[in-house]
Amino acid sequence: MSGLVIPHFGLARQYNNIKDELLDATHRALKDGQLVGGHYTRLFEEWLKYRTATKYAVTVHSGTQALEIIARYKKSIYVPPRGGLRTIPEIRLPNLTYPATLNAFLNAGWNVELVDTDKYGIFKQGFPLSTAYTCLVGLYGMKPWEQARIEQSHSVIVDGAQHWLVADGQVGAGMAISFDPTKNLNSSGNGGAIVTNDEQLYLYAMNYTDNNKPYFHDVGTNSKMSEQDCAHLMVRAKYIDEWQQRREQIAKYWNESFKELPLRCLDDGITPHAHQKFVIYLSDRTALRQHLMANGIQTKISYDYVLGDLPIGKDLVKPDMLSTSVMLSRGVLSLPIYPELTDIEVEYIATTLREFYP
């Protein structure tokens, strides 16, 4: 088949399916002139608390800013270990993740150590807790041992941009959420949120995102979501369970279809899973990607480098070039996975991929 038949993201399809509801929500959000901080912002924050089983939620401009605000708060209350020399908090991040996670902590003035991952791209089981903080990033889901760690330690910060829908209250000291258009629950522009059970973090975030008006001697910023975006998210929230079930159905079918092939599905065996991506790992990524594109299937390399490869990571403590995370970055490939894929398209992707192998 010639031409691009199956795009990697299904945003246009989603809009066509619910455009009347989105346009009506736009009218309702704009007609009274309350464009930020109004009814739909409060409504969406209440929904977020319910959905994440947390006490507090604050919407902000982006998931990156949500994580930075959590980091700034934790740094503001940081107490150095007794007898220790470290006066700045240290955070451990997985070496394989999007640079936004690293940027958030560097912008907040933390010391960062990059840590190797397991074959799924997340922290290895048994990774030791210490006086340092840990940022858990659910690239492909969260394993039960990670959930247990979140429950046991106040020093865990969660970047939930890709897995928050299955976090079920496991938010650590605080969890950052992204509503980027590529995420499972997407805004029509940008957006993020902080969810937490820590009242002091909640109050800090509320003040910080409003330029610290009660405390002008402290640093703050202007970070809000629009009423229109919140109204659109409430429309999409009505469908999110249905969309998640469809993602799970597609992932289950592909995991079964590919199990005899010389590749590895990175979400296989991780439960619960949000299926924000469907990622495979193989040795000949470039050839398979060209094969799929030639047959009208668009793919994406989400992590073709590790954080330690970046110029901003050159002076950080990090794994060596033979680490698991570096190996993964050389062979991961994301297939299109979104609820609007038809059964015929799901089967076509599976068939086309299987045809690559003799």
Tab-separated table of C-alpha atoms in Angstrom:
chain	number	residue	atom	x	y	z
A	1	MET	CA	0.000	0.000	0.000
A	2	SER	CA	1.423	3.398	-0.946
A	3	GLY	CA	1.185	6.612	1.010
A	4	LEU	CA	0.686	7.147	4.725
A	5	VAL	CA	-2.268	4.997	5.689
A	6	ILE	CA	-1.970	4.780	9.467
A	7	PRO	CA	-0.572	7.859	11.291
A	8	HIS	CA	1.256	7.386	14.560
A	9	PHE	CA	-1.156	9.623	16.454
A	10	GLY	CA	-4.940	9.623	16.076
A	11	LEU	CA	-5.768	13.185	17.133
A	12	ALA	CA	-7.629	14.084	13.952
A	13	ARG	CA	-9.748	10.949	14.268
A	14	GLN	CA	-10.523	11.703	17.896
A	15	TYR	CA	-11.630	15.228	17.011
A	16	ASN	CA	-13.895	14.012	14.225
A	17	ASN	CA	-15.584	11.612	16.645
A	18	ILE	CA	-16.323	14.162	19.384
A	19	LYS	CA	-16.072	17.520	17.618
A	20	ASP	CA	-19.660	18.583	18.367
A	21	GLU	CA	-19.098	18.070	22.091
A	22	LEU	CA	-15.752	19.886	21.993
A	23	LEU	CA	-17.194	22.840	20.108
A	24	ASP	CA	-20.094	23.047	22.544
A	25	ALA	CA	-17.633	22.949	25.450
A	26	THR	CA	-15.655	25.762	23.815
A	27	HIS	CA	-18.782	27.916	23.653
A	28	ARG	CA	-19.705	27.197	27.270
A	29	ALA	CA	-16.175	27.937	28.496
A	30	LEU	CA	-15.838	31.217	26.604
A	31	LYS	CA	-19.300	32.744	26.732
A	32	ASP	CA	-19.030	34.206	30.265
A	33	GLY	CA	-15.576	35.703	29.786
A	34	GLN	CA	-14.008	33.724	32.678
A	35	LEU	CA	-11.099	32.290	30.701
A	36	VAL	CA	-8.930	30.946	33.557
A	37	GLY	CA	-9.558	29.818	37.109
A	38	GLY	CA	-13.270	29.326	36.689
A	39	HIS	CA	-15.924	26.622	36.912
A	40	TYR	CA	-14.291	24.161	34.496
A	41	THR	CA	-10.903	24.404	36.176
A	42	ARG	CA	-12.464	23.585	39.542
A	43	LEU	CA	-14.576	20.819	38.016
A	44	PHE	CA	-11.595	19.193	36.342
A	45	GLU	CA	-9.443	19.408	39.477
A	46	GLU	CA	-12.223	17.690	41.439
A	47	TRP	CA	-12.366	14.956	38.810
A	48	LEU	CA	-8.586	14.532	38.997
A	49	LYS	CA	-8.711	14.031	42.769
A	50	TYR	CA	-11.376	11.384	42.340
A	51	ARG	CA	-9.588	9.640	39.486
A	52	THR	CA	-6.192	9.521	41.224
A	53	ALA	CA	-7.573	8.804	44.720
A	54	THR	CA	-5.769	11.827	46.163
A	55	LYS	CA	-6.722	14.745	48.382
A	56	TYR	CA	-5.418	17.647	46.310
A	57	ALA	CA	-5.025	18.600	42.649
A	58	VAL	CA	-3.657	21.758	41.011
A	59	THR	CA	-3.731	22.300	37.246
A	60	VAL	CA	-0.678	23.979	35.692
A	61	HIS	CA	0.635	24.893	32.258
A	62	SER	CA	2.480	21.626	31.524
A	63	GLY	CA	3.577	18.325	32.975
A	64	THR	CA	7.178	19.552	33.007
A	65	GLN	CA	6.223	22.564	35.084
A	66	ALA	CA	4.204	20.342	37.426
A	67	LEU	CA	7.304	18.255	38.115
A	68	GLU	CA	9.479	21.341	38.554
A	69	ILE	CA	7.061	22.819	41.088
A	70	ILE	CA	7.117	19.598	43.133
A	71	ALA	CA	10.913	19.687	42.974
A	72	ARG	CA	11.018	23.333	44.071
A	73	TYR	CA	8.756	22.605	47.018
A	74	LYS	CA	10.777	19.594	48.165
A	75	LYS	CA	13.981	21.606	47.867
A	76	SER	CA	12.458	24.451	49.919
A	77	ILE	CA	11.899	22.107	52.879
A	78	TYR	CA	15.033	19.996	52.399
A	79	VAL	CA	17.047	19.338	55.548
A	80	PRO	CA	20.607	18.074	54.934
A	81	PRO	CA	21.496	14.767	56.615
A	82	ARG	CA	23.035	15.183	60.058
A	83	GLY	CA	26.775	15.276	59.667
A	84	GLY	CA	26.493	15.204	55.898
A	85	LEU	CA	28.129	17.552	53.454
A	86	ARG	CA	25.314	17.701	50.910
A	87	THR	CA	23.403	20.982	51.193
A	88	ILE	CA	21.465	20.539	47.944
A	89	PRO	CA	19.062	17.612	47.529
A	90	GLU	CA	19.958	14.826	45.128
A	91	ILE	CA	17.518	13.041	42.867
A	92	ARG	CA	18.011	9.775	41.034
A	93	LEU	CA	16.424	9.561	37.584
A	94	PRO	CA	16.247	6.688	35.129
A	95	ASN	CA	18.725	7.192	32.300
A	96	LEU	CA	16.059	6.344	29.715
A	97	THR	CA	13.301	8.936	29.724
A	98	TYR	CA	12.301	12.202	28.054
A	99	PRO	CA	14.586	15.215	28.755
A	100	ALA	CA	11.702	17.110	30.365
A	101	THR	CA	12.118	15.008	33.510
A	102	LEU	CA	15.771	15.992	33.781
A	103	ASN	CA	15.047	19.633	32.918
A	104	ALA	CA	12.499	19.914	35.725
A	105	PHE	CA	15.024	19.008	38.424
A	106	LEU	CA	17.916	20.942	36.931
A	107	ASN	CA	15.709	24.035	36.678
A	108	ALA	CA	14.763	23.578	40.325
A	109	GLY	CA	18.440	23.477	41.312
A	110	TRP	CA	18.839	19.809	42.284
A	111	ASN	CA	21.856	17.555	41.969
A	112	VAL	CA	20.968	14.702	39.607
A	113	GLU	CA	22.305	11.179	39.302
A	114	LEU	CA	21.279	9.111	36.283
A	115	VAL	CA	20.662	5.457	37.055
A	116	ASP	CA	20.510	2.433	34.768
A	117	THR	CA	17.210	0.671	34.059
A	118	ASP	CA	16.028	-2.879	33.604
A	119	LYS	CA	15.082	-4.312	30.200
A	120	TYR	CA	11.697	-2.557	30.388
A	121	GLY	CA	13.242	0.897	30.774
A	122	ILE	CA	12.349	1.378	34.448
A	123	PHE	CA	14.353	1.098	37.675
A	124	LYS	CA	15.664	-2.363	38.466
A	125	GLN	CA	13.978	-4.314	41.246
A	126	GLY	CA	15.863	-3.942	44.497
A	127	PHE	CA	17.215	-0.505	43.604
A	128	PRO	CA	18.284	0.769	47.050
A	129	LEU	CA	16.594	3.615	48.848
A	130	SER	CA	18.935	6.110	50.466
A	131	THR	CA	18.979	9.658	51.708
A	132	ALA	CA	18.666	10.717	48.061
A	133	TYR	CA	15.297	11.243	46.451
A	134	THR	CA	14.068	8.984	43.656
A	135	CYS	CA	11.895	9.999	40.710
A	136	LEU	CA	9.903	7.067	39.388
A	137	VAL	CA	8.962	7.368	35.721
A	138	GLY	CA	6.408	4.884	34.442
A	139	LEU	CA	7.462	4.725	30.808
A	140	TYR	CA	5.538	1.530	30.111
A	141	GLY	CA	3.576	1.027	33.322
A	142	MET	CA	4.477	0.490	36.971
A	143	LYS	CA	5.578	-2.791	38.507
A	144	PRO	CA	4.169	-3.874	41.905
A	145	TRP	CA	7.523	-3.407	43.649
A	146	GLU	CA	7.585	0.212	42.459
A	147	GLN	CA	4.108	0.803	43.857
A	148	ALA	CA	5.226	-0.645	47.181
A	149	ARG	CA	8.239	1.668	47.209
A	150	ILE	CA	6.017	4.681	46.642
A	151	GLU	CA	3.944	3.700	49.671
A	152	GLN	CA	6.997	3.227	51.882
A	153	SER	CA	8.980	6.383	51.202
A	154	HIS	CA	8.305	10.101	51.439
A	155	SER	CA	11.406	10.639	49.267
A	156	VAL	CA	9.735	9.325	46.100
A	157	ILE	CA	8.511	11.836	43.499
A	158	VAL	CA	6.472	10.431	40.634
A	159	ASP	CA	6.593	11.541	37.019
A	160	GLY	CA	3.229	10.106	36.048
A	161	ALA	CA	3.000	11.643	32.578
A	162	GLN	CA	2.539	8.260	30.912
A	163	HIS	CA	1.012	6.006	33.554
A	164	TRP	CA	-1.037	8.199	35.910
A	165	LEU	CA	-4.326	6.667	34.830
A	166	VAL	CA	-3.343	3.413	36.537
A	167	ALA	CA	-1.474	4.945	39.503
A	168	ASP	CA	-4.494	4.384	41.822
A	169	GLY	CA	-3.357	6.670	44.618
A	170	GLN	CA	0.340	5.762	44.374
A	171	VAL	CA	1.630	9.324	44.013
A	172	GLY	CA	4.512	9.413	46.477
A	173	ALA	CA	5.312	12.863	47.830
A	174	GLY	CA	3.603	14.236	44.717
A	175	MET	CA	2.892	13.185	41.154
A	176	ALA	CA	3.193	15.258	37.991
A	177	ILE	CA	0.693	14.649	35.181
A	178	SER	CA	0.855	15.746	31.548
A	179	PHE	CA	-2.091	16.439	29.258
A	180	ASP	CA	0.100	16.885	26.209
A	181	PRO	CA	-1.842	16.132	22.992
A	182	THR	CA	0.061	12.835	22.614
A	183	LYS	CA	-1.060	11.482	26.007
A	184	ASN	CA	-3.990	9.161	26.721
A	185	LEU	CA	-6.101	12.003	28.136
A	186	ASN	CA	-5.103	14.968	26.034
A	187	SER	CA	-5.849	18.645	26.163
A	188	SER	CA	-6.428	20.669	23.014
A	189	GLY	CA	-3.187	22.531	23.637
A	190	ASN	CA	-0.933	22.143	26.646
A	191	GLY	CA	-1.573	21.327	30.251
A	192	GLY	CA	-0.471	19.481	33.350
A	193	ALA	CA	-1.331	18.916	36.987
A	194	ILE	CA	0.054	18.099	40.402
A	195	VAL	CA	-1.799	15.546	42.518
A	196	THR	CA	-0.774	14.909	46.103
A	197	ASN	CA	-1.894	14.033	49.607
A	198	ASP	CA	0.461	16.645	51.069
A	199	GLU	CA	-1.483	19.765	52.016
A	200	GLN	CA	1.680	21.868	52.243
A	201	LEU	CA	2.717	20.940	48.705
A	202	TYR	CA	-0.794	21.816	47.544
A	203	LEU	CA	-0.674	25.238	49.195
A	204	TYR	CA	2.830	25.866	47.868
A	205	ALA	CA	1.718	24.989	44.324
A	206	MET	CA	-1.399	27.155	44.529
A	207	ASN	CA	0.675	30.172	45.564
A	208	TYR	CA	3.630	29.490	43.282
A	209	THR	CA	1.462	29.218	40.151
A	210	ASP	CA	-0.193	32.544	40.957
A	211	ASN	CA	3.080	34.502	41.189
A	212	ASN	CA	3.151	33.982	44.970
A	213	LYS	CA	0.770	36.888	45.414
A	214	PRO	CA	0.459	36.434	49.182
A	215	TYR	CA	4.265	36.367	49.476
A	216	PHE	CA	5.741	38.658	46.854
A	217	HIS	CA	9.173	38.308	48.429
A	218	ASP	CA	9.264	34.691	47.209
A	219	VAL	CA	9.744	33.536	43.618
A	220	GLY	CA	6.655	32.443	41.744
A	221	THR	CA	5.301	32.176	38.232
A	222	ASN	CA	2.082	32.313	36.241
A	223	SER	CA	1.115	28.746	35.378
A	224	LYS	CA	-2.485	27.888	34.610
A	225	MET	CA	-4.664	25.898	32.260
A	226	SER	CA	-7.386	27.697	30.350
A	227	GLU	CA	-11.066	27.170	31.034
A	228	GLN	CA	-11.395	25.934	27.451
A	229	ASP	CA	-8.761	23.228	27.918
A	230	CYS	CA	-10.319	22.102	31.188
A	231	ALA	CA	-13.749	21.982	29.560
A	232	HIS	CA	-12.349	19.925	26.690
A	233	LEU	CA	-10.684	17.543	29.135
A	234	MET	CA	-13.989	17.013	30.904
A	235	VAL	CA	-15.495	16.003	27.565
A	236	ARG	CA	-12.685	13.540	26.930
A	237	ALA	CA	-12.846	12.261	30.511
A	238	LYS	CA	-16.266	10.799	29.739
A	239	TYR	CA	-14.624	8.454	27.247
A	240	ILE	CA	-11.320	7.692	28.954
A	241	ASP	CA	-12.319	4.298	30.391
A	242	GLU	CA	-13.609	3.183	27.012
A	243	TRP	CA	-10.435	4.443	25.329
A	244	GLN	CA	-8.229	2.675	27.871
A	245	GLN	CA	-10.059	-0.602	27.354
A	246	ARG	CA	-9.479	-0.299	23.619
A	247	ARG	CA	-5.760	0.379	24.119
A	248	GLU	CA	-5.521	-2.667	26.363
A	249	GLN	CA	-7.313	-4.805	23.786
A	250	ILE	CA	-4.912	-3.740	21.028
A	251	ALA	CA	-1.830	-4.294	23.215
A	252	LYS	CA	-3.019	-7.746	24.257
A	253	TYR	CA	-3.567	-8.751	20.631
A	254	TRP	CA	-0.130	-7.552	19.561
A	255	ASN	CA	1.644	-9.152	22.503
A	256	GLU	CA	0.116	-12.456	21.460
A	257	SER	CA	0.781	-11.894	17.740
A	258	PHE	CA	4.464	-11.045	18.202
A	259	LYS	CA	5.488	-13.541	20.884
A	260	GLU	CA	7.215	-15.917	18.415
A	261	LEU	CA	9.120	-13.127	16.649
A	262	PRO	CA	12.731	-12.110	17.403
A	263	LEU	CA	11.669	-8.922	19.190
A	264	ARG	CA	10.501	-7.988	22.664
A	265	CYS	CA	7.345	-6.094	23.624
A	266	LEU	CA	8.292	-3.823	26.504
A	267	ASP	CA	4.845	-3.749	28.081
A	268	ASP	CA	4.394	-7.532	28.162
A	269	GLY	CA	3.962	-8.688	31.740
A	270	ILE	CA	3.592	-5.222	33.302
A	271	THR	CA	0.302	-4.909	35.172
A	272	PRO	CA	-1.431	-2.518	35.496
A	273	HIS	CA	-0.479	-0.740	32.302
A	274	ALA	CA	-1.708	2.531	30.810
A	275	HIS	CA	-0.640	1.666	27.218
A	276	GLN	CA	0.351	5.221	26.402
A	277	LYS	CA	2.843	3.664	23.990
A	278	PHE	CA	3.301	0.238	22.467
A	279	VAL	CA	7.064	-0.193	22.383
A	280	ILE	CA	9.049	-3.045	20.886
A	281	TYR	CA	12.769	-3.684	21.081
A	282	LEU	CA	14.732	-5.327	18.287
A	283	SER	CA	18.237	-5.360	16.868
A	284	ASP	CA	17.348	-4.086	13.367
A	285	ARG	CA	15.089	-1.153	14.159
A	286	THR	CA	15.931	0.920	11.081
A	287	ALA	CA	15.086	-1.820	8.585
A	288	LEU	CA	11.775	-2.642	10.262
A	289	ARG	CA	10.833	1.019	10.467
A	290	GLN	CA	11.500	1.454	6.750
A	291	HIS	CA	9.449	-1.662	6.000
A	292	LEU	CA	6.478	-0.381	7.987
A	293	MET	CA	6.662	3.097	6.458
A	294	ALA	CA	6.816	1.609	2.962
A	295	ASN	CA	3.539	-0.076	3.820
A	296	GLY	CA	1.891	3.080	5.129
A	297	ILE	CA	2.465	2.607	8.870
A	298	GLN	CA	4.054	5.506	10.744
A	299	THR	CA	6.221	4.666	13.761
A	300	LYS	CA	8.160	6.760	16.260
A	301	ILE	CA	11.445	6.423	18.098
A	302	SER	CA	10.558	7.978	21.426
A	303	TYR	CA	13.942	7.458	23.086
A	304	ASP	CA	16.785	7.208	20.576
A	305	TYR	CA	19.220	8.510	23.183
A	306	VAL	CA	19.616	8.379	26.959
A	307	LEU	CA	19.786	11.421	29.224
A	308	GLY	CA	23.489	10.840	29.732
A	309	ASP	CA	24.045	11.431	25.995
A	310	LEU	CA	22.709	14.994	26.192
A	311	PRO	CA	25.022	17.992	26.582
A	312	ILE	CA	23.195	18.930	29.808
A	313	GLY	CA	23.943	15.446	31.128
A	314	LYS	CA	27.638	15.323	30.335
A	315	ASP	CA	28.814	16.174	33.864
A	316	LEU	CA	26.283	14.008	35.723
A	317	VAL	CA	26.961	10.673	37.356
A	318	LYS	CA	25.519	8.165	34.874
A	319	PRO	CA	25.696	4.585	33.588
A	320	ASP	CA	28.369	3.581	31.086
A	321	MET	CA	27.900	2.917	27.372
A	322	LEU	CA	27.346	-0.808	27.953
A	323	SER	CA	24.384	-0.288	30.286
A	324	THR	CA	20.903	-1.687	29.706
A	325	SER	CA	19.397	1.775	29.228
A	326	VAL	CA	21.873	2.632	26.461
A	327	MET	CA	21.185	-0.715	24.794
A	328	LEU	CA	17.439	-0.030	24.861
A	329	SER	CA	17.850	3.397	23.300
A	330	ARG	CA	19.488	1.776	20.278
A	331	GLY	CA	16.590	-0.548	19.553
A	332	VAL	CA	13.223	0.720	20.836
A	333	LEU	CA	10.439	1.512	18.375
A	334	SER	CA	6.871	2.653	19.074
A	335	LEU	CA	3.928	1.429	17.014
A	336	PRO	CA	0.787	3.545	16.661
A	337	ILE	CA	-1.668	2.687	19.442
A	338	TYR	CA	-4.811	4.710	19.983
A	339	PRO	CA	-8.507	3.886	20.451
A	340	GLU	CA	-9.515	5.045	16.971
A	341	LEU	CA	-7.506	2.316	15.214
A	342	THR	CA	-9.915	-0.057	13.515
A	343	ASP	CA	-9.710	-3.823	13.887
A	344	ILE	CA	-8.640	-4.018	10.246
A	345	GLU	CA	-5.784	-1.567	10.900
A	346	VAL	CA	-4.691	-3.404	14.046
A	347	GLU	CA	-4.527	-6.656	12.091
A	348	TYR	CA	-2.806	-4.951	9.158
A	349	ILE	CA	-0.057	-3.609	11.434
A	350	ALA	CA	0.447	-7.064	12.935
A	351	THR	CA	0.495	-8.772	9.534
A	352	THR	CA	2.870	-6.231	8.029
A	353	LEU	CA	5.269	-6.531	10.935
A	354	ARG	CA	5.226	-10.330	10.776
A	355	GLU	CA	5.958	-10.173	7.037
A	356	PHE	CA	9.265	-8.454	7.819
A	357	TYR	CA	10.587	-11.708	9.228
A	358	PRO	CA	11.203	-14.716	6.951
